[in-house]
Amino acid sequence: MKIIVVGTGFVGLPHAAVMAEYGHEVYAYDIDQKRIDAYKSGEAAQIERYVNEPGLVSAIHETKDRYLFFTSDISDVADGTDIFFFCLNTPPNRDGSTDLSYYSNAAHTVATLLAKRQDKKRVVLVNKSTVPVGTARLLQNIMNEHGVENFGVASNPEFLAQGNAIEGSRKPDRVVVGADTEEDFQILRRVYAQFVNHVRIRYLETTPETAESIKYVANNLLLTYISFWNGVGARIAETFPNVRMEDLKIGVTADTRISTWGSYVSNGAGGSCFGKDIQSMIYQLNQAGRRTDLLQAVYNINEYQKTYLIDRAVHEAGFSFNQKSVALLGLAFKKRTNDMRDSASLKAVESLLAKGVREIRAYDPLAEEAARTYWFNPEKNHLFERINYFDSAKEAIKGSDAVYISTDWEEFRGLSHTINTTVKPPYLVIDGRRMIPDYQTLVERGYDFLPVGGMFLAGKR
Ligand code: UGA
């Protein structure tokens, strides 16, 4: 099949590479020439500046110039294409609705080309990005406006998690295809031939609107799990003595009806999807005059969680942040990424600065550059001058009065040793990710310990 992937970010690029691995002729198209040049160069460092996913670079090396081609101009290659996959940014607007401007610009570009094509064979236009319910119809209207003939629209949402985009594309747990006609289903079956009738992969064919809804319901439910554990399970363990969080999780999730995913309590879920998708669904339902109490509560609980431990430090540990130096460990929204979109660290920094800290000593193995350029840029806000960056957790902790663990980087599991050998009590350890299993040793040695999903423990002094 001849495929054009429109948009080569975190979704589009891995998808293009994996489709090429399966022997399709794939053109990965982006309007950003710098990106395309980086991908064309084939150099790992250049590619990873834009998309950093395990296995991506080797998948590109295996297929580039044989099955996979990069281009910032599709006018010459559009003819004869079977499928266009739209993989574009759909960021949130201020009111929670979805900004479809990138998406609709791309759709108009494609429509203009398709209206002029020489061949009139069936072409299917597929949405992979998360888009509001009904966007496939919008795409249909755009194509009609331009007089495109013999086309179909479909929704084929992606369910990839960051850090697992290549493996997730090669072995998805399900492929959801929403289309209108048997002819279009057939074309998609040929594209996904290796997944149709697979023993472990669910291949679901449905309407475009159902496919669009599946993506929202899935992400909203995943965030509901997390918020349930943060807002109920963790709260209980933080309130009543002798409730052990890990045992609570095991005891509850042993029931096969209850998901284990989401039971990892934290200082709030971040990333580019959960917050955006729940706000968008709230907006879409509200627009239709529907109540959205549960979704609103889930969203609020998750946002509250991002600064909750800092407030607990004040109220339960009696810690005043004013003029203190705080080590902030982890900036990315989760481990193994440099992505800080909606990260809990953004809210934590805001809260710490508002509480008058003298200095934030930040460390993240991957996200420092993103933090300096996009987020905590002193040119945007002079208070960010109070953030200093260090090359290790140990350096960040040196000379601080408290440490706040914000991201679940594996290396933070050994932190009790680092704390022990670097700072002396009184010292407050705030564990937003339950990264310190041997916290008792710290408490014995006089360090104060405040975890998510556990009571405050004053150091023995
Ligand atoms: C999420 C979904 O997991 C994917 O299924 C979905 O396809 C994707 O969004 C998307 O819509 O594109 P992702 O944002 O990469 O994927 O990240 P997750 O691994 O789900 O983590 C999201 C946040 O929740 C992170 O901050 C993570 O640390 C936190 N989390 C996750 C918890 O706090 N507790 C948990 O038990 C699990």
Coordinates of C-alpha atoms and ligand atoms in Angstrom, one line a residue:
M1 CA 0.0 0.0 0.0
K2 CA 1.1 3.5 -0.6
I3 CA 0.7 5.6 2.6
I4 CA 1.3 9.2 3.5
V5 CA 1.7 10.0 7.1
V6 CA 0.9 13.7 7.7
G7 CA 2.7 15.0 10.8
T8 CA 5.9 13.4 12.1
G9 CA 5.8 13.9 15.9
F10 CA 5.6 11.3 18.6
V11 CA 2.7 9.5 17.0
G12 CA 3.4 10.0 13.3
L13 CA 7.0 9.1 13.1
P14 CA 6.9 5.8 14.9
H15 CA 3.7 4.9 13.0
A16 CA 5.4 5.7 9.7
A17 CA 8.5 3.6 10.6
V18 CA 6.4 0.6 11.7
M19 CA 4.2 0.8 8.6
A20 CA 7.4 0.8 6.5
E21 CA 8.7 -2.2 8.5
Y22 CA 5.6 -4.0 7.3
G23 CA 6.6 -3.4 3.7
H24 CA 4.3 -0.5 2.8
E25 CA 5.6 2.4 0.8
V26 CA 5.4 5.2 3.3
Y27 CA 6.0 8.9 2.9
A28 CA 6.4 10.7 6.2
Y29 CA 5.4 14.3 5.6
D30 CA 5.8 17.4 7.8
I31 CA 5.7 21.1 7.0
D32 CA 8.7 21.6 9.4
Q33 CA 11.7 21.4 7.1
K34 CA 14.2 21.2 10.0
R35 CA 12.5 18.1 11.3
I36 CA 12.5 16.4 7.9
D37 CA 16.2 17.3 7.4
A38 CA 16.9 15.7 10.8
Y39 CA 15.1 12.5 10.0
K40 CA 16.7 12.4 6.5
S41 CA 20.1 12.6 8.1
G42 CA 19.5 9.3 9.8
E43 CA 21.6 10.5 12.7
A44 CA 20.4 9.3 16.1
A45 CA 21.1 12.6 17.9
Q46 CA 19.2 14.6 15.3
I47 CA 16.2 12.3 15.2
E48 CA 16.0 12.1 19.0
R49 CA 15.9 15.9 19.3
Y50 CA 12.4 15.6 17.9
V51 CA 11.2 12.1 18.9
N52 CA 13.0 10.1 21.5
E53 CA 11.6 6.6 21.5
P54 CA 13.4 3.3 22.1
G55 CA 13.9 1.4 18.9
L56 CA 12.9 4.3 16.6
V57 CA 16.3 5.1 15.2
S58 CA 17.0 1.5 14.2
A59 CA 13.5 1.1 12.7
I60 CA 14.3 4.2 10.6
H61 CA 17.7 2.8 9.6
E62 CA 16.1 -0.5 8.5
T63 CA 13.6 1.1 6.2
K64 CA 14.8 4.5 5.1
D65 CA 15.0 5.1 1.4
R66 CA 13.6 1.7 0.7
Y67 CA 10.2 1.7 2.2
L68 CA 10.3 5.0 4.2
F69 CA 10.7 8.4 2.7
F70 CA 10.8 11.8 4.4
T71 CA 9.4 14.9 2.7
S72 CA 8.1 18.4 3.3
D73 CA 6.3 18.5 0.0
I74 CA 3.8 15.9 -1.0
S75 CA 2.6 17.5 -4.2
D76 CA 4.6 15.0 -6.4
V77 CA 3.8 11.9 -4.4
A78 CA 0.1 12.3 -3.6
D79 CA -1.0 10.5 -6.8
G80 CA -1.7 6.8 -6.2
T81 CA -1.8 7.0 -2.4
D82 CA -4.2 4.6 -0.7
I83 CA -4.2 6.1 2.7
F84 CA -3.4 9.4 4.4
F85 CA -2.9 9.1 8.2
F86 CA -3.4 12.4 10.0
C87 CA -1.1 12.5 13.0
L88 CA -1.1 16.2 14.1
N89 CA -0.9 18.1 17.3
T90 CA -4.3 18.8 18.8
P91 CA -3.4 21.1 21.8
P92 CA -6.0 22.4 24.2
N93 CA -7.5 25.9 23.9
R94 CA -7.9 27.9 27.1
D95 CA -11.6 26.9 27.5
G96 CA -10.6 23.2 27.3
S97 CA -11.8 22.7 23.7
T98 CA -9.4 21.2 21.2
D99 CA -7.4 23.4 18.9
L100 CA -7.9 21.9 15.5
S101 CA -5.9 24.5 13.6
Y102 CA -2.9 22.3 12.7
Y103 CA -5.2 19.5 11.8
S104 CA -7.5 21.6 9.6
N105 CA -4.6 23.3 7.8
A106 CA -3.2 19.9 7.0
A107 CA -6.6 18.6 5.8
H108 CA -7.0 21.6 3.5
T109 CA -3.5 21.0 2.0
V110 CA -4.3 17.4 1.4
A111 CA -7.7 18.2 0.0
T112 CA -6.2 20.7 -2.5
L113 CA -3.8 18.0 -3.8
L114 CA -6.4 15.3 -3.9
A115 CA -8.8 17.5 -5.9
K116 CA -6.1 17.8 -8.6
R117 CA -4.9 14.2 -8.7
Q118 CA -4.8 12.3 -12.0
D119 CA -5.8 8.9 -10.7
K120 CA -9.3 8.5 -9.3
K121 CA -8.8 5.4 -7.2
R122 CA -10.3 5.1 -3.7
V123 CA -8.3 7.0 -1.1
V124 CA -9.0 6.8 2.7
L125 CA -8.3 9.7 5.0
V126 CA -7.7 8.5 8.5
N127 CA -7.5 10.4 11.8
K128 CA -4.9 8.9 14.2
S129 CA -4.6 12.0 16.4
T130 CA -7.0 12.4 19.3
V131 CA -9.8 14.6 17.9
P132 CA -13.3 15.5 19.1
V133 CA -16.1 13.2 18.3
G134 CA -17.4 14.1 14.9
T135 CA -14.1 15.2 13.4
A136 CA -14.2 12.5 10.7
R137 CA -17.3 14.3 9.4
L138 CA -15.4 17.6 9.5
L139 CA -12.7 16.0 7.4
Q140 CA -15.4 14.7 5.0
N141 CA -16.8 18.2 4.7
I142 CA -13.3 19.7 3.9
M143 CA -12.8 17.1 1.2
N144 CA -16.2 17.8 -0.3
E145 CA -15.6 21.6 -0.2
H146 CA -12.5 21.0 -2.4
G147 CA -14.4 18.7 -4.7
V148 CA -12.3 15.6 -3.9
E149 CA -13.8 12.5 -5.5
N150 CA -13.8 8.8 -4.5
F151 CA -12.6 9.1 -0.9
G152 CA -13.6 7.8 2.5
V153 CA -12.9 9.0 6.0
A154 CA -12.0 6.9 9.0
S155 CA -10.9 7.2 12.6
N156 CA -8.1 4.9 13.8
P157 CA -7.0 6.3 17.2
E158 CA -3.6 5.5 18.6
F159 CA -3.2 4.2 22.1
L160 CA 0.5 4.5 22.5
A161 CA 2.2 5.5 25.7
Q162 CA 5.4 7.5 25.5
G163 CA 8.5 5.4 25.8
N164 CA 6.7 2.5 24.2
A165 CA 5.7 3.9 20.8
I166 CA 7.6 1.5 18.6
E167 CA 6.8 -1.7 20.5
G168 CA 3.2 -0.4 21.0
S169 CA 2.9 0.1 17.2
R170 CA 4.3 -3.3 16.4
K171 CA 2.2 -5.1 18.9
P172 CA -0.9 -3.0 19.8
D173 CA -3.4 -4.6 22.2
R174 CA -6.1 -3.5 19.8
V175 CA -6.6 -1.8 16.5
V176 CA -9.8 0.3 16.3
V177 CA -11.0 1.2 12.8
G178 CA -14.1 3.4 12.5
A179 CA -15.2 3.8 8.9
D180 CA -18.4 4.1 6.8
T181 CA -18.1 1.7 3.9
E182 CA -17.0 -1.9 3.4
E183 CA -14.6 -0.7 0.7
D184 CA -12.8 1.5 3.3
F185 CA -12.7 -1.2 5.9
Q186 CA -11.1 -3.4 3.3
I187 CA -8.4 -0.9 2.5
L188 CA -7.6 -0.6 6.2
R189 CA -7.6 -4.4 6.6
R190 CA -4.9 -4.5 3.9
V191 CA -2.8 -1.9 5.7
Y192 CA -3.1 -3.7 9.0
A193 CA -3.1 -7.2 7.4
Q194 CA -0.7 -8.5 10.1
F195 CA -3.1 -7.5 12.9
V196 CA -6.4 -8.8 11.4
N197 CA -7.3 -12.2 12.8
H198 CA -4.2 -12.0 15.1
V199 CA -4.6 -14.3 18.2
R200 CA -3.8 -11.6 20.7
I201 CA -4.8 -8.4 19.0
R202 CA -8.4 -7.2 19.0
Y203 CA -9.2 -5.9 15.6
L204 CA -12.4 -3.8 16.0
E205 CA -14.4 -2.3 13.1
T206 CA -17.0 0.3 14.0
T207 CA -18.3 3.7 13.1
P208 CA -16.0 6.7 13.0
E209 CA -17.8 8.3 15.9
T210 CA -17.5 5.2 18.1
A211 CA -13.8 5.0 17.3
E212 CA -13.3 8.6 18.3
S213 CA -15.2 8.1 21.5
I214 CA -13.2 4.9 22.4
K215 CA -10.0 7.0 22.6
Y216 CA -11.6 9.6 25.0
V217 CA -13.3 7.0 27.2
A218 CA -10.1 5.0 27.5
N219 CA -7.9 8.0 28.5
N220 CA -10.6 9.4 30.8
L221 CA -10.9 6.1 32.5
L222 CA -7.2 5.7 32.9
L223 CA -7.0 9.1 34.6
T224 CA -10.0 8.1 36.7
Y225 CA -8.1 5.0 38.0
I226 CA -5.1 7.2 38.9
S227 CA -7.3 9.8 40.6
F228 CA -9.2 7.2 42.4
W229 CA -6.0 5.8 43.9
N230 CA -4.6 9.2 44.6
G231 CA -7.8 10.7 45.9
V232 CA -9.1 7.6 47.9
G233 CA -6.5 4.8 48.4
A234 CA -3.6 7.2 49.1
R235 CA -5.8 9.5 51.3
I236 CA -6.8 6.6 53.5
A237 CA -3.2 5.5 54.0
E238 CA -2.2 9.1 54.7
T239 CA -4.9 9.4 57.3
F240 CA -5.1 6.2 59.4
P241 CA -2.0 4.8 61.2
N242 CA -0.7 1.4 60.1
V243 CA -2.3 1.3 56.7
R244 CA 0.3 0.0 54.3
M245 CA -0.1 1.5 50.8
E246 CA 1.6 -1.4 48.9
D247 CA -0.4 -4.1 50.8
L248 CA -3.6 -2.1 50.2
K249 CA -2.9 -2.1 46.5
I250 CA -2.2 -5.8 46.4
G251 CA -5.3 -6.7 48.4
V252 CA -7.6 -4.6 46.3
T253 CA -6.2 -5.4 42.8
A254 CA -6.0 -9.1 43.4
D255 CA -9.7 -9.0 42.4
T256 CA -9.5 -9.7 38.6
R257 CA -12.3 -7.2 38.0
I258 CA -10.0 -4.4 39.3
S259 CA -7.2 -2.9 37.3
T260 CA -3.7 -2.8 38.7
W261 CA -2.8 0.0 36.3
G262 CA -3.3 3.3 37.9
S263 CA -2.7 2.1 41.4
Y264 CA 0.7 3.5 41.5
V265 CA 0.0 6.6 43.6
S266 CA 1.8 9.8 42.7
N267 CA 2.0 13.5 42.8
G268 CA -0.5 13.7 39.9
A269 CA -0.5 12.4 36.4
G270 CA 1.0 14.6 33.7
G271 CA 1.8 14.3 30.0
S272 CA 0.3 15.7 26.8
C273 CA -2.8 13.5 26.8
F274 CA -4.7 12.8 30.0
G275 CA -5.4 16.4 31.1
K276 CA -6.1 17.6 27.6
D277 CA -8.4 14.8 26.7
I278 CA -10.5 15.0 29.9
Q279 CA -10.9 18.7 29.5
S280 CA -11.9 18.3 25.9
M281 CA -14.5 15.7 26.7
I282 CA -15.9 17.9 29.5
Y283 CA -16.1 20.7 26.9
Q284 CA -17.7 18.5 24.3
L285 CA -20.4 17.2 26.7
N286 CA -21.0 20.6 28.2
Q287 CA -21.6 22.1 24.8
A288 CA -24.3 19.5 24.3
G289 CA -25.8 20.5 27.6
R290 CA -24.7 17.4 29.5
R291 CA -23.5 17.2 33.1
T292 CA -19.9 16.1 33.6
D293 CA -19.5 16.0 37.3
L294 CA -17.4 12.8 37.4
L295 CA -15.0 14.0 34.8
Q296 CA -14.7 17.4 36.4
A297 CA -13.9 15.8 39.8
V298 CA -11.3 13.5 38.3
Y299 CA -9.6 16.4 36.6
N300 CA -9.7 18.5 39.8
I301 CA -8.3 15.7 41.9
N302 CA -5.4 15.2 39.6
E303 CA -4.6 18.9 39.4
Y304 CA -4.9 19.3 43.2
Q305 CA -2.5 16.3 43.7
K306 CA 0.3 18.2 41.9
T307 CA 0.8 20.6 44.8
Y308 CA -0.9 18.6 47.6
L309 CA 2.3 17.3 49.1
I310 CA 3.8 20.8 49.4
D311 CA 0.7 21.9 51.3
R312 CA 1.0 18.8 53.5
A313 CA 4.6 19.6 54.2
V314 CA 3.4 22.9 55.7
H315 CA 0.4 21.6 57.6
E316 CA 1.6 18.2 58.7
A317 CA 5.4 18.6 58.9
G318 CA 5.2 22.2 60.0
F319 CA 7.8 23.0 57.3
S320 CA 8.0 26.7 56.2
F321 CA 9.3 27.0 52.7
N322 CA 10.1 30.6 53.1
Q323 CA 13.7 31.3 52.3
K324 CA 14.5 27.6 52.2
S325 CA 16.5 25.8 49.6
V326 CA 14.6 22.8 48.0
A327 CA 16.0 20.1 45.8
L328 CA 13.6 19.1 43.1
L329 CA 14.2 15.7 41.7
G330 CA 12.7 15.0 38.3
L331 CA 11.1 17.6 36.0
A332 CA 9.7 15.3 33.2
F333 CA 6.1 14.1 33.6
K334 CA 7.3 10.5 33.9
K335 CA 10.5 8.6 33.7
R336 CA 12.4 8.0 30.4
T337 CA 11.2 11.1 28.7
N338 CA 12.2 14.7 28.5
D339 CA 8.6 15.8 28.0
M340 CA 7.3 18.3 30.6
R341 CA 3.9 19.0 29.3
D342 CA 1.4 19.1 32.2
S343 CA 4.2 17.7 34.4
A344 CA 3.6 17.8 38.2
S345 CA 6.9 19.6 38.4
L346 CA 5.5 22.7 36.7
K347 CA 2.8 23.1 39.5
A348 CA 5.4 22.2 42.2
V349 CA 7.7 25.0 41.1
E350 CA 4.9 27.5 40.9
S351 CA 3.8 26.5 44.5
L352 CA 7.4 26.5 45.9
L353 CA 8.1 30.0 44.4
A354 CA 4.8 31.3 45.8
K355 CA 5.8 30.0 49.2
G356 CA 9.0 32.1 49.0
V357 CA 11.7 29.5 48.6
R358 CA 15.2 31.0 48.2
E359 CA 16.4 28.4 45.7
I360 CA 15.2 25.4 43.8
R361 CA 18.0 22.9 43.1
A362 CA 16.7 20.9 40.1
Y363 CA 17.9 17.7 38.6
D364 CA 16.5 15.6 35.8
P365 CA 18.5 13.1 33.8
L366 CA 16.8 14.2 30.5
A367 CA 14.6 17.2 30.8
E368 CA 17.0 20.0 31.8
E369 CA 17.2 21.5 28.4
A370 CA 13.4 21.4 27.9
A371 CA 13.1 23.1 31.3
R372 CA 15.6 25.8 30.6
T373 CA 14.2 26.6 27.2
Y374 CA 10.5 26.1 27.2
W375 CA 9.3 26.1 30.8
F376 CA 11.5 27.7 33.5
N377 CA 12.9 30.3 31.3
P378 CA 13.9 33.4 33.4
E379 CA 13.0 35.7 30.4
K380 CA 9.4 34.6 30.9
N381 CA 9.4 35.1 34.7
H382 CA 12.2 36.5 36.7
L383 CA 11.3 34.2 39.6
F384 CA 12.8 31.3 37.6
E385 CA 16.2 32.8 38.3
R386 CA 15.8 31.0 41.6
I387 CA 16.1 27.7 39.8
N388 CA 19.6 26.2 39.5
Y389 CA 20.3 23.0 37.6
F390 CA 22.6 20.2 38.7
D391 CA 24.1 17.1 37.1
S392 CA 23.1 14.6 39.8
A393 CA 20.7 14.1 42.6
K394 CA 23.5 14.3 45.0
E395 CA 24.6 17.7 43.8
A396 CA 21.0 19.0 43.9
I397 CA 20.6 17.7 47.4
K398 CA 23.8 19.3 48.7
G399 CA 23.1 22.3 50.9
S400 CA 19.3 22.0 50.6
D401 CA 16.8 22.0 53.4
A402 CA 14.3 19.6 51.8
V403 CA 14.0 17.3 48.8
Y404 CA 10.9 16.8 46.7
I405 CA 10.8 13.7 44.4
S406 CA 8.6 14.6 41.5
T407 CA 9.4 12.0 38.8
D408 CA 9.7 8.2 39.1
W409 CA 13.2 7.9 37.6
E410 CA 14.6 4.6 38.7
E411 CA 17.9 6.1 40.0
F412 CA 15.9 7.9 42.8
R413 CA 15.3 4.5 44.4
G414 CA 18.8 4.7 45.9
L415 CA 18.1 8.1 47.4
S416 CA 18.2 7.3 51.1
H417 CA 21.9 6.5 50.8
T418 CA 22.5 9.8 49.0
I419 CA 20.5 11.7 51.5
N420 CA 22.3 10.0 54.4
T421 CA 25.7 10.8 53.0
T422 CA 25.0 14.4 51.8
V423 CA 22.8 16.3 54.2
K424 CA 22.3 16.2 58.0
P425 CA 18.9 16.3 59.8
P426 CA 16.8 18.3 60.4
Y427 CA 15.9 17.6 56.8
L428 CA 12.6 16.9 55.1
V429 CA 12.1 14.3 52.4
I430 CA 8.9 14.6 50.3
D431 CA 8.4 11.5 48.3
G432 CA 5.8 12.2 45.5
R433 CA 6.4 8.8 43.9
R434 CA 7.0 6.3 46.7
M435 CA 10.6 5.9 45.6
I436 CA 12.2 5.3 49.0
P437 CA 11.2 1.8 50.2
D438 CA 13.8 1.9 53.1
Y439 CA 12.4 5.2 54.5
Q440 CA 12.5 3.7 58.0
T441 CA 16.3 4.0 58.1
L442 CA 16.1 7.6 57.2
V443 CA 13.5 8.2 60.0
E444 CA 15.7 6.3 62.5
R445 CA 18.5 8.7 61.6
G446 CA 16.5 11.8 62.2
Y447 CA 15.2 12.7 58.8
D448 CA 11.6 13.7 58.4
F449 CA 9.7 11.8 55.8
L450 CA 6.5 12.8 54.0
P451 CA 5.3 10.3 51.3
V452 CA 2.3 10.3 49.0
G453 CA 0.1 7.4 50.3
G454 CA 1.5 7.4 53.8
M455 CA 1.5 9.4 57.0
F456 CA 4.1 12.0 57.9
L457 CA 6.9 10.5 59.9
A458 CA 9.0 12.8 62.1
G459 CA 12.6 11.9 62.3
K460 CA 13.8 10.4 65.6
R461 CA 15.8 13.1 67.3
Ligands
UGA1 C1 -1.2 8.0 28.0 C2 -2.0 6.6 28.0 O1 -1.4 5.7 29.0 C3 -2.0 6.0 26.6 O2 -2.7 4.8 26.6 C4 -2.5 7.0 25.6 O3 -2.4 6.4 24.3 C5 -1.7 8.2 25.6 O4 -1.8 8.8 27.0 C6 -2.2 9.2 24.6 O5 -3.3 9.5 24.6 O6 -1.4 9.5 23.6 P1 1.3 8.7 28.4 O7 0.8 10.1 28.4 O8 2.5 8.4 27.5 O9 0.1 7.7 27.8 O10 1.7 8.3 29.8 P2 1.3 7.2 31.0 O11 2.3 6.2 31.1 O12 -0.1 6.8 30.9 O13 1.4 8.2 32.2 C7 0.7 9.4 32.4 C8 0.9 10.0 33.8 O14 0.3 9.2 34.8 C9 2.4 10.1 34.2 O15 2.6 11.3 34.8 C10 2.6 8.9 35.1 O16 3.6 9.0 36.0 C11 1.2 8.9 35.8 N1 0.8 7.6 36.4 C12 0.6 6.5 35.6 C13 0.5 7.5 37.7 O17 0.6 8.6 38.5 N2 0.1 6.4 38.3 C14 -0.1 5.2 37.5 O18 -0.4 4.2 38.1 C15 0.2 5.3 36.2

